[in-house]
Coordinates of C-alpha atoms in Angstrom, one line a residue:
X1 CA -7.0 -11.7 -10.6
X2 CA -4.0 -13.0 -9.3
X3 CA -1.9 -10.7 -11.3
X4 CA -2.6 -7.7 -9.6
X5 CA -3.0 -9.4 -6.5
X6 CA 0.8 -10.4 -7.3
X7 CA 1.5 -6.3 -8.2
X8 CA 0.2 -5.0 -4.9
X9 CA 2.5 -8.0 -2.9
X10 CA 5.3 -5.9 -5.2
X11 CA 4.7 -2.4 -4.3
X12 CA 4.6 -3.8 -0.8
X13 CA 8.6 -5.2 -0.8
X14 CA 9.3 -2.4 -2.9
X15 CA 8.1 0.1 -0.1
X16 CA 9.6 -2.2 2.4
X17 CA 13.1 -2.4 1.0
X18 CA 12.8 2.1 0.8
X19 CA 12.0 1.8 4.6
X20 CA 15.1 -0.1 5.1
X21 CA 17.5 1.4 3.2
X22 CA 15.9 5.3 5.0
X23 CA 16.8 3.5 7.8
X24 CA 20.3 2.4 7.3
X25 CA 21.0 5.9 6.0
X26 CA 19.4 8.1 8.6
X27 CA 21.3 6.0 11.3
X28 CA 24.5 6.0 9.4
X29 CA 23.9 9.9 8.7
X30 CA 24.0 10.4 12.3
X31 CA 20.0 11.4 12.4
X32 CA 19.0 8.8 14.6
X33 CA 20.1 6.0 17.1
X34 CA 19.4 2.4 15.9
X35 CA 17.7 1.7 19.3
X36 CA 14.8 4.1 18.3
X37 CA 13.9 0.8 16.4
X38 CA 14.0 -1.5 19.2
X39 CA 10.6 0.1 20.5
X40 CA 10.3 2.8 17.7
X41 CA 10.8 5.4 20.6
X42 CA 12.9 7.6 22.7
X43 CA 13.5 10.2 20.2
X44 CA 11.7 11.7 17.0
X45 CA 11.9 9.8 14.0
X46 CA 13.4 12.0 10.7
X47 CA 11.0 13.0 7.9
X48 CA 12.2 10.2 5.6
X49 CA 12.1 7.5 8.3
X50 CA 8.6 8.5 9.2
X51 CA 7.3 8.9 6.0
X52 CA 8.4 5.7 4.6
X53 CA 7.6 3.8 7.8
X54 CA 3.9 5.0 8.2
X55 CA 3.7 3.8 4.1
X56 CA 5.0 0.5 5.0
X57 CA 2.5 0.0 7.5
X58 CA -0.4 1.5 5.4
X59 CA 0.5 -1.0 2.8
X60 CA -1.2 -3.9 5.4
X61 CA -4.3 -1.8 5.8
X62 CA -6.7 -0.8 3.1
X63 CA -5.0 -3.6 0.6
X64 CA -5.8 -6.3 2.8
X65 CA -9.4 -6.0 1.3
X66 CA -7.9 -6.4 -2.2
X67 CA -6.3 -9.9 -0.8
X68 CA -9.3 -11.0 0.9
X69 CA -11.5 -9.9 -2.2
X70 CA -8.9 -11.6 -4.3
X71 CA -9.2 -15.0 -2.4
X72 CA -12.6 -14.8 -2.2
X73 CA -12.8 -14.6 -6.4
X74 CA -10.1 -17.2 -7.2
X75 CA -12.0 -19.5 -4.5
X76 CA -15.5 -19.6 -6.5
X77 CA -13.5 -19.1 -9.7
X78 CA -15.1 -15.9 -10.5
X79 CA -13.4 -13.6 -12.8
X80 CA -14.9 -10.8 -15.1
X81 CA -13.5 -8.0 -17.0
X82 CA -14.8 -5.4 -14.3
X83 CA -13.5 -7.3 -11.8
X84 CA -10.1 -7.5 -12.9
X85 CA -10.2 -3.8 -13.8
X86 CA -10.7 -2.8 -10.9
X87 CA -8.2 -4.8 -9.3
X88 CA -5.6 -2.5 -11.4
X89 CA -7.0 0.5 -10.9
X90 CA -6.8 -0.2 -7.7
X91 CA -3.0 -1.7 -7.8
X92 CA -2.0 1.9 -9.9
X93 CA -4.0 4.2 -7.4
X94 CA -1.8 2.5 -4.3
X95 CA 1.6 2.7 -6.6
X96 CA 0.8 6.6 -6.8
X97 CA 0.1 6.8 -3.4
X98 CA 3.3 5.3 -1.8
X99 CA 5.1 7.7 -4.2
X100 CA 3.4 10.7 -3.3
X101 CA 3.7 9.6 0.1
X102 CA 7.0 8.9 0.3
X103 CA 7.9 11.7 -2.2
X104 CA 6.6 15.2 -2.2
X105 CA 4.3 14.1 0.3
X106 CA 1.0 17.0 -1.0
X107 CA -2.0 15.5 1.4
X108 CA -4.4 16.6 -0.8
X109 CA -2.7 14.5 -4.1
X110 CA -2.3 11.6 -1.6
X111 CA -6.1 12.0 -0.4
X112 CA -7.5 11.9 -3.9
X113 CA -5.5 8.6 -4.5
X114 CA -6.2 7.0 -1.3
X115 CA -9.9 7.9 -2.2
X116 CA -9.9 6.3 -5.5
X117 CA -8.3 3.6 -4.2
X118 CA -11.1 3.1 -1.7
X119 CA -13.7 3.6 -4.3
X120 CA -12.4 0.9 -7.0
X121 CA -12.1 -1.1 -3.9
X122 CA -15.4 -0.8 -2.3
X123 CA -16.7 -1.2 -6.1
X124 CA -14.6 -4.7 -6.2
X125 CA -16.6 -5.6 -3.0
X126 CA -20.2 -5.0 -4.2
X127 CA -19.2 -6.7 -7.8
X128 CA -18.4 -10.0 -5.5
X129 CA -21.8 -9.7 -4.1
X130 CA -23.3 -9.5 -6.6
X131 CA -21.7 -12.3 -8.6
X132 CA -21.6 -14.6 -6.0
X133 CA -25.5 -14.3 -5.7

């Protein structure tokens, strides 16, 4: 379990070192003032600075029940091949969504991974339930 727990800790730097390296270069490129950051306001953020930011944030939403699931499994020392599966599947459906996301950006590509993601963790939920009873 901690493994994927480890990936998804990952994907989040990854996404977060994107975000500031959009940054840097929409600033630099002239797009936007580096006080927009100081309250994220007072003009319109570029695509890529958007984009990248709102995945940055996403990435301490939805995942934060993998964590807590995670925790919650290593603490009663609960493991099984399910489980752990869905941990991954999990892990992989977030890696595609930061890169559809923050790539070609199709909504409905990015629903259908978001919603698998969901699913594998909503499954990961009941499993713990059910094990722990």
């Amino acid at each position: 379990m901690l493994y994927p727990l480890f990936a998804m800790v990952v994907l989040t730097f990854v996404v977060m070192l994107i975000t500031v390296r959009t940054r840097i270069a929409a600033v630099r490129a002239g797009e936007m003032k580096a006080s927009y950051f100081q309250t994220m306001s007072g003009s319109e953020a570029s695509e890529a600075v958007a984009k990248t930011t709102r995945q940055f944030n996403n990435l301490f939403e939805t995942p934060t029940l993998l964590y807590a699931a995670g925790a919650v499994y290593l603490a009663l020392g609960l493991e099984s091949s399910l489980t752990v599966t869905l941990a991954w599947l999990f892990v992989l459906a977030r890696v595609a969504h930061a890169w559809i996301h923050i790539g070609y950006n199709k909504v409905m590509h990015r629903l259908a991974a978001f919603a698998f993601a969901n699913g594998c963790i909503l499954a990961m939920w009941i499993n713990l339930v059910l094990e722990a009873s």
